[in-house]
CSV table of C-alpha atoms and ligand atoms in Angstrom, one decimal:
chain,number,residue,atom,x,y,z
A,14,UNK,CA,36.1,33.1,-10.9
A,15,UNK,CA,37.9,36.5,-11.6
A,16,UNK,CA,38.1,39.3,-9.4
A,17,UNK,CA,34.6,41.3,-10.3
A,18,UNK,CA,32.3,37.7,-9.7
A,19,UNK,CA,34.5,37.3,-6.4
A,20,UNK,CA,33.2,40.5,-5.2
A,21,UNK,CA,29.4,39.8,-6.4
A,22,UNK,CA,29.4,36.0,-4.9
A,23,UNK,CA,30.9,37.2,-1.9
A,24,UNK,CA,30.9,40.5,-0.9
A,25,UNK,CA,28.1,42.1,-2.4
A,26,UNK,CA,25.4,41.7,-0.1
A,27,UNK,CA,22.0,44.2,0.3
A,28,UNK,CA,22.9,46.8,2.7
A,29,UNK,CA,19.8,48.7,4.6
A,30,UNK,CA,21.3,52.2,6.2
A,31,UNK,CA,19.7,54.8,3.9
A,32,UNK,CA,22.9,56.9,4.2
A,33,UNK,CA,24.3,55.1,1.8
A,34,UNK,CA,23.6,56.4,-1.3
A,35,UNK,CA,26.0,54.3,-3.7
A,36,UNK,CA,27.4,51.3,-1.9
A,37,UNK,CA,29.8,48.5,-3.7
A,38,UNK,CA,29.4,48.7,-7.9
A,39,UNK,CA,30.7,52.2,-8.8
A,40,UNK,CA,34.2,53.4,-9.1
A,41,UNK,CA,33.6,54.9,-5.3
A,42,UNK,CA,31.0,54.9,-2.8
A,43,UNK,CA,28.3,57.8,-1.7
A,44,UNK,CA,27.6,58.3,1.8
A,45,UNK,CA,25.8,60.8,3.4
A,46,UNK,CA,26.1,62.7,6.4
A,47,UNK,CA,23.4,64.1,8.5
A,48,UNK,CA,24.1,68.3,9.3
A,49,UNK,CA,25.9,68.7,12.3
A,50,UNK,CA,28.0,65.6,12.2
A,51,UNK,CA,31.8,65.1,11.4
A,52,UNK,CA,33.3,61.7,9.8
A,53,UNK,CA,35.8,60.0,11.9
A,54,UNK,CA,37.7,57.4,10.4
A,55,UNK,CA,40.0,54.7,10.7
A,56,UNK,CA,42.4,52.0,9.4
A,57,UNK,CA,44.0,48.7,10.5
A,58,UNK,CA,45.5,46.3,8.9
A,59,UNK,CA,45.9,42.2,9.9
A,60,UNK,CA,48.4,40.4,8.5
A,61,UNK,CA,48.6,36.5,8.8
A,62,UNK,CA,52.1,35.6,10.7
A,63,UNK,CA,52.1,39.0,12.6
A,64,UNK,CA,48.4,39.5,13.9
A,65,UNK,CA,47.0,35.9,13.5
A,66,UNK,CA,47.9,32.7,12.8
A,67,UNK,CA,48.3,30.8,9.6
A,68,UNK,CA,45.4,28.3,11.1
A,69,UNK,CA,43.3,30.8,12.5
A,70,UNK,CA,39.8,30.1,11.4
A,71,UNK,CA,38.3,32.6,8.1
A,72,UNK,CA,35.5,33.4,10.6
A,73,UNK,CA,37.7,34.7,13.5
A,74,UNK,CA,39.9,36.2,11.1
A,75,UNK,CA,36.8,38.4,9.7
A,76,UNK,CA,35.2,39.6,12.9
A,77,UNK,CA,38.5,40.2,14.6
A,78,UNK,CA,39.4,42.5,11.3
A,79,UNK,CA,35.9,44.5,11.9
A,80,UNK,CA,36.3,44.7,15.6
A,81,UNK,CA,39.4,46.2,15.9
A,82,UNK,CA,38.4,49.3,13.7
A,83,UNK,CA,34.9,49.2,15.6
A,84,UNK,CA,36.9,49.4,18.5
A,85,UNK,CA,39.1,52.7,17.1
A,86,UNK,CA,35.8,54.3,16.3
A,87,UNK,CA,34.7,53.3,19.8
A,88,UNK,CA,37.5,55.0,21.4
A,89,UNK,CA,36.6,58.2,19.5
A,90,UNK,CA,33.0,58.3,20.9
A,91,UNK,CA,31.8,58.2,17.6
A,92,UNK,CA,28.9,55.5,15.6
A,93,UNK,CA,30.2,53.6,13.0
A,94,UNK,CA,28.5,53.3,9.7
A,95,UNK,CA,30.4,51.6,6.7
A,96,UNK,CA,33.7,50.4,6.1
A,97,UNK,CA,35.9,49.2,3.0
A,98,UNK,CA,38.1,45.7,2.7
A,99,UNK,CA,41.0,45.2,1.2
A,100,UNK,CA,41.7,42.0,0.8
A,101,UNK,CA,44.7,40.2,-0.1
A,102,UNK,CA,44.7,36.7,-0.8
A,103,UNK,CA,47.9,33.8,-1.4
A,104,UNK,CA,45.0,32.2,-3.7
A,105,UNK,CA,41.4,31.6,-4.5
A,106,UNK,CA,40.2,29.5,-2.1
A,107,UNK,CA,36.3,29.5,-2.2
A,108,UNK,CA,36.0,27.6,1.1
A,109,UNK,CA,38.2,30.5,3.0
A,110,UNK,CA,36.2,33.1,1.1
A,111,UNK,CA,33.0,31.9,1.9
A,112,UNK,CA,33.2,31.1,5.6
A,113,UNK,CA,35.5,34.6,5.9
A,114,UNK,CA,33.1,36.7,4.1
A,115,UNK,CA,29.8,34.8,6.2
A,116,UNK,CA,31.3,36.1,9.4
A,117,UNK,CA,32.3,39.6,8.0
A,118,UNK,CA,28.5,40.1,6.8
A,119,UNK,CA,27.1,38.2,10.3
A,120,UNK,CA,29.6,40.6,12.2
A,121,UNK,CA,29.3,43.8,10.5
A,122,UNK,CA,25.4,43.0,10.4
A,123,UNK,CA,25.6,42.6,14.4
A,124,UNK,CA,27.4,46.0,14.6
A,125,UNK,CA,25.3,47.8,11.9
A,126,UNK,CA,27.8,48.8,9.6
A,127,UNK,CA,27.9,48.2,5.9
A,128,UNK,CA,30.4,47.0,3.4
A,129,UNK,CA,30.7,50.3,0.8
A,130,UNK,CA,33.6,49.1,-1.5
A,131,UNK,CA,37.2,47.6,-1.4
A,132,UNK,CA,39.5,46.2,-3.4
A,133,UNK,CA,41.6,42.4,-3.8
A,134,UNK,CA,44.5,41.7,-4.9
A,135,UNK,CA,47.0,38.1,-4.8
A,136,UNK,CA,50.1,38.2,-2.1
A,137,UNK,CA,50.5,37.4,1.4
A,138,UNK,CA,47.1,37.0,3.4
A,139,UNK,CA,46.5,40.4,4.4
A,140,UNK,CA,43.0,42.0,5.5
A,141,UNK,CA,42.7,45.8,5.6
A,142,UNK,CA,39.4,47.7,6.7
A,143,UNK,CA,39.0,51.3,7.0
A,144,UNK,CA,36.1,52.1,8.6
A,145,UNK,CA,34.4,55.3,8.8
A,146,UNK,CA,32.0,56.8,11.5
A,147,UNK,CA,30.3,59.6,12.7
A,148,UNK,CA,30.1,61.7,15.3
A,149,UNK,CA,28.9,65.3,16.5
A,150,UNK,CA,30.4,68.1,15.1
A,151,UNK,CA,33.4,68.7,18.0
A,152,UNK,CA,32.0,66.1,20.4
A,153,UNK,CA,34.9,63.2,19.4
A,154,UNK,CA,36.7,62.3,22.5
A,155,UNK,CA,40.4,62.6,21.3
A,156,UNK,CA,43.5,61.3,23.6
A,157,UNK,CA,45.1,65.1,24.0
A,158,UNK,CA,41.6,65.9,25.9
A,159,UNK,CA,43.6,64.5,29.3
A,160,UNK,CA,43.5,67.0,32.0
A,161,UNK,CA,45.4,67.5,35.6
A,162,UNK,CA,43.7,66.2,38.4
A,163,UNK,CA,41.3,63.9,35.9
A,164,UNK,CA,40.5,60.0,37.2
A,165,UNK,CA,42.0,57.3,34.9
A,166,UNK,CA,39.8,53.9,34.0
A,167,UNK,CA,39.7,51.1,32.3
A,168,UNK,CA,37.0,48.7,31.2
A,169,UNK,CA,36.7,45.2,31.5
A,170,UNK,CA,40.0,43.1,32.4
A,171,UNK,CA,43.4,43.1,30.8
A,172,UNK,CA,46.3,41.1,30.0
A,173,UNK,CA,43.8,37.8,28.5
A,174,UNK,CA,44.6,38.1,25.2
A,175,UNK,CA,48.2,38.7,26.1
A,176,UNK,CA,48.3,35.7,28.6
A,177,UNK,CA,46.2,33.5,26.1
A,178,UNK,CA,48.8,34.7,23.3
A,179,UNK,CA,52.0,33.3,25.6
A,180,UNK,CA,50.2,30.0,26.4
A,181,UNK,CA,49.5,29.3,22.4
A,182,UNK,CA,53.3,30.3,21.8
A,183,UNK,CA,54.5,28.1,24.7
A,184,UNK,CA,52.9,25.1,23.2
A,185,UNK,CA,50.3,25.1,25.6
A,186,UNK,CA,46.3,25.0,24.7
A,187,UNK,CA,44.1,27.7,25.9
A,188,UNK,CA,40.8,27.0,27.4
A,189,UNK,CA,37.9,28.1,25.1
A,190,UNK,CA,37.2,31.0,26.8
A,191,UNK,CA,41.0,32.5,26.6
A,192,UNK,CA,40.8,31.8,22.9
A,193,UNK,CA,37.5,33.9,22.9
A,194,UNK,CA,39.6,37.3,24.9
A,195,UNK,CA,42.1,37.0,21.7
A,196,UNK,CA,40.3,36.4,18.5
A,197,UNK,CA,37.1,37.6,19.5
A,198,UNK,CA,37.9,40.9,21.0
A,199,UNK,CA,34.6,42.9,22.2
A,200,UNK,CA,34.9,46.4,20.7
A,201,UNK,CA,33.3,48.7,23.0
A,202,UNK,CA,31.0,51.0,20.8
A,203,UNK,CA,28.6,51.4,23.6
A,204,UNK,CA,30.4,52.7,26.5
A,205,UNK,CA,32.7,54.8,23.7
A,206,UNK,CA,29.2,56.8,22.9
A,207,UNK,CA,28.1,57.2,26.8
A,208,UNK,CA,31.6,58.7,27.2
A,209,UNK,CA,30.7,61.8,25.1
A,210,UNK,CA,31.0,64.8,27.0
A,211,UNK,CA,31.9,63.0,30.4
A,212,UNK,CA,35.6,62.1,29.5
A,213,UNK,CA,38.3,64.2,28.6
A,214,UNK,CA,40.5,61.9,27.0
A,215,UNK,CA,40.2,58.3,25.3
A,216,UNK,CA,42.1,55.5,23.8
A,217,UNK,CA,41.5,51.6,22.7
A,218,UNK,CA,43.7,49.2,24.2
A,219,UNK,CA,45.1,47.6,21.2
A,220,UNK,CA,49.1,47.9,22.3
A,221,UNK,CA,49.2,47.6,25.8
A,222,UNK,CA,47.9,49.9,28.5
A,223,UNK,CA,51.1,51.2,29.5
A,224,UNK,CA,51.8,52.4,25.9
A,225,UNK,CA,48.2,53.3,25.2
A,226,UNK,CA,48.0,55.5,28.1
A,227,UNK,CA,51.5,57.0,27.5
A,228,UNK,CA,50.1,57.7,24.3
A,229,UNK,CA,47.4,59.8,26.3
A,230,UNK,CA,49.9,61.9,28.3
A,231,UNK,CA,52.3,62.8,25.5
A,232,UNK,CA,49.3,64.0,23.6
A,233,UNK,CA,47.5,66.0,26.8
A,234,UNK,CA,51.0,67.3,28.0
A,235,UNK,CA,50.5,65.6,31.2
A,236,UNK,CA,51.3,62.9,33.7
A,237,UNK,CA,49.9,59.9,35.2
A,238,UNK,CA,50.2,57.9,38.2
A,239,UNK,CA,48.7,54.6,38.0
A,240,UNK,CA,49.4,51.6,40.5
A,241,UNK,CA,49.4,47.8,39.6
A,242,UNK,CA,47.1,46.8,42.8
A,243,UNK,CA,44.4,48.5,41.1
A,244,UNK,CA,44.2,46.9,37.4
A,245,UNK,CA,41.4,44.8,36.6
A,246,UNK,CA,42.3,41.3,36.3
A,247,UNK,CA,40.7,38.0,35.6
A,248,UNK,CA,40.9,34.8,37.6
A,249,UNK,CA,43.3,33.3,35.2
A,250,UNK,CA,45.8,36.1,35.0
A,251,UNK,CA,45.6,36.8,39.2
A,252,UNK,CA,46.4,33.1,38.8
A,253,UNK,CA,49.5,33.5,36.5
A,254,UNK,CA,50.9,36.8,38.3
A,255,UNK,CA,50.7,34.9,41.7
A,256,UNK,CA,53.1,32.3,40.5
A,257,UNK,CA,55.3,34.7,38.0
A,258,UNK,CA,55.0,37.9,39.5
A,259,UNK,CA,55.1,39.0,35.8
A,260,UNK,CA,52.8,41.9,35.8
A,261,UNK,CA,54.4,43.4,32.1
A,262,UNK,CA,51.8,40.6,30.6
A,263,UNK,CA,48.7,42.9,31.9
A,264,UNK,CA,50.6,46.4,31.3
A,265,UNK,CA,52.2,45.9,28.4
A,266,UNK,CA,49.9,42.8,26.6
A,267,UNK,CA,48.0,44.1,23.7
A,268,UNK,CA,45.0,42.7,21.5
A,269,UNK,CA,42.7,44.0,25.1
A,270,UNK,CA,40.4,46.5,23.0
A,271,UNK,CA,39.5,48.1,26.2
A,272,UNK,CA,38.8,51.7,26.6
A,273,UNK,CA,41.5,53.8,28.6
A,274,UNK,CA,40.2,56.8,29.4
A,275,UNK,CA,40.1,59.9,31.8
A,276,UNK,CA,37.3,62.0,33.6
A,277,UNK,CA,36.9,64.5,36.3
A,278,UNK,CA,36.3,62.9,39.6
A,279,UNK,CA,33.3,64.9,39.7
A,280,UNK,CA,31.6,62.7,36.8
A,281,UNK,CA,32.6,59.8,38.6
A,282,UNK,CA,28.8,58.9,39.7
A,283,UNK,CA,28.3,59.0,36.2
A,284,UNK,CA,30.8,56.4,35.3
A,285,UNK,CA,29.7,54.0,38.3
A,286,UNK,CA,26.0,54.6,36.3
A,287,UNK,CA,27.1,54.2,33.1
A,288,UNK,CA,29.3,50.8,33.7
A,289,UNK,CA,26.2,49.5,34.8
A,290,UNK,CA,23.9,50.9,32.0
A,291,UNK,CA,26.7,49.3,29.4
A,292,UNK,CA,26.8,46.2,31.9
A,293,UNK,CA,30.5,46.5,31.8
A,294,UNK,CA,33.1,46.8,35.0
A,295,UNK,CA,34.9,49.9,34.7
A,296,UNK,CA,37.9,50.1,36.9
A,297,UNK,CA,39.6,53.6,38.3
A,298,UNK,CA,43.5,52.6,38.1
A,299,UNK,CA,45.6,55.8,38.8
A,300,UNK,CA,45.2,59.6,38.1
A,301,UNK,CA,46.6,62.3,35.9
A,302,UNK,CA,49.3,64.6,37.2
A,303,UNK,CA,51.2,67.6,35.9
A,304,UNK,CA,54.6,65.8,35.7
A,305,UNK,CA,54.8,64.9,31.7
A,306,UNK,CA,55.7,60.9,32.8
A,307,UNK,CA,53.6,57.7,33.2
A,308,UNK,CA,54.4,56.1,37.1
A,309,UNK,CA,53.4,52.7,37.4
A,310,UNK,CA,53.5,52.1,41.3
A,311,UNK,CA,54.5,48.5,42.2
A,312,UNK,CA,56.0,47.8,38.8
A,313,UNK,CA,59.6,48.8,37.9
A,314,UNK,CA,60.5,46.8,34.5
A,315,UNK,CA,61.1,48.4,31.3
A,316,UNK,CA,58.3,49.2,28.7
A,317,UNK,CA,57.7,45.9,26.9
A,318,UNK,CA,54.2,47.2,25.1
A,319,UNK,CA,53.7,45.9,21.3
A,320,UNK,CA,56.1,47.7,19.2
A,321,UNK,CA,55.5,47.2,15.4
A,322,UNK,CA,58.9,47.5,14.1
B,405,MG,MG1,43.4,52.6,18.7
């Protein structure tokens, strides 16, 4: 099999989003864009030994790869419409490649976005997607939108895929359901498109809040003030804190994909309405200031969030 029937067997599937005009086949790819709306686009990249494991299964390898760039576009407020793969591969194994590119097509099929184009090559098992999206002509909700005085939330729970992450590297074996917070990371698309308009600032939790949301600041030229008592936290990481007292796991734990993001306390019906529209729990866990500095009350450690190098 060489590289062009690889891409027909497995990643050449019939896509149905009329934008498209010129999908996978060409040299590039044609996509159109509606009057009035801006692209917004995105890349990450997963590589095995840093952001999975070498046993990871092809299917949670796939739909983590699409998530986390859904969950980017997400944070932007903006729709997602196609993406490109790179794909890097030690060696042609057809059983990977099959199982790998059912889950990318079941995934990306689930979020409505097509497969436009790519490119393989042989190395180190590396999976890149860029994904592109679009949104309102100046209605993306970028992290320097932060202002003084705005309420800071977070969705869902954090620290699981942290906690689940420490158990597998200690040895231990997760329960089913931790697995699921790490490998199958909901990317929050819906709430990221409610947000339009209502919050000043955004950003995915992909490093750790407490880096995440100093990314925020630095950008808005502000402060924050959040305290510990308020994050949102599962059973099993109240459990874990009670008998470690380790609370850098929930600040500074990536691999969350939950929105961070600030509002005015005056849209803060709207948030309450909203959570429960995107049947999501949506936590207020501090507030910005006009300091410059992130304070996290009840927590005095060092910043341990995911540094890359
Ligand atoms: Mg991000």
């Amino acid at each position: 099999m060489n590289e062009f029937e690889l891409i027909q067997n497995y990643f050449n599937w019939p896509l149905s989003d009329p934008g498209i005009e010129l999908g996978i086949g060409d040299d590039a790819a044609i996509f159109n864009l509606d009057s009035g709306y801006q692209l917004v686009t995105t890349t990450d990249t997963l590589s095995e030994g840093v952001h999975f494991f070498k046993n990871d299964s092809p299917e949670d390898i796939a739909y983590k790869s699409l998530a986390v760039n859904l969950s980017d576009i997400a944070a932007m407020g903006a729709t997602a419409k196609c993406f490109t793969l790179a794909l890097t591969l030690p060696k042609l194994d057809e059983i990977w490649l099959k199982q790998f590119s059912q889950s990318l097509k079941q995934t990306s099929k689930k979020y409505n976005v097509s497969l436009i184009g790519g490119d393989t090559t042989r190395g180190p098992l590396n999976i890149t997607i860029t994904m592109m999206g679009v949104v309102e002509k100046s209605k993306a909700i970028k992290r320097s939108g932060a202002r003084n005085g705005d309420n800071i939330y977070v969705s869902g729970e954090i620290g699981d895929a942290a906690l689940c992450l420490k158990k597998i590297n200690a040895g231990e074996r997760p329960h089913k359901a931790e697995l699921i917070k790490l490998n199958r990371p909901i990317p929050r698309i819906e709430l990221g498109s409610a947000l339009k308009g209502i919050a000043n600032s955004c950003i995915d939790i992909s490093d750790g809040l407490e880096q995440d949301l100093s990314h925020i600041i630095k950008a808005s030229k502000v402060g924050a003030m959040v305290a510990i008592q308020e994050l949102p936290l599962s059973q099993s990481m109240i459990k874990y804190i009670e008998s470690n007292d380790d609370w850098a796991l929930p600040l500074c734990g990536g691999d969350d994909y939950e929105l961070c993001f600030t509002a005015p306390e005056n849209f803060n019906s709207e948030i309450i309405n909203i959570a429960e529209f995107c049947k999501i729990k949506i936590t207020k866990i501090g507030v910005i200031n006009d300091s410059k500095d992130l304070k996290i009350k009840g927590y005095d450690g060092q910043g341990q969030s995911y540094q890359h190098f």
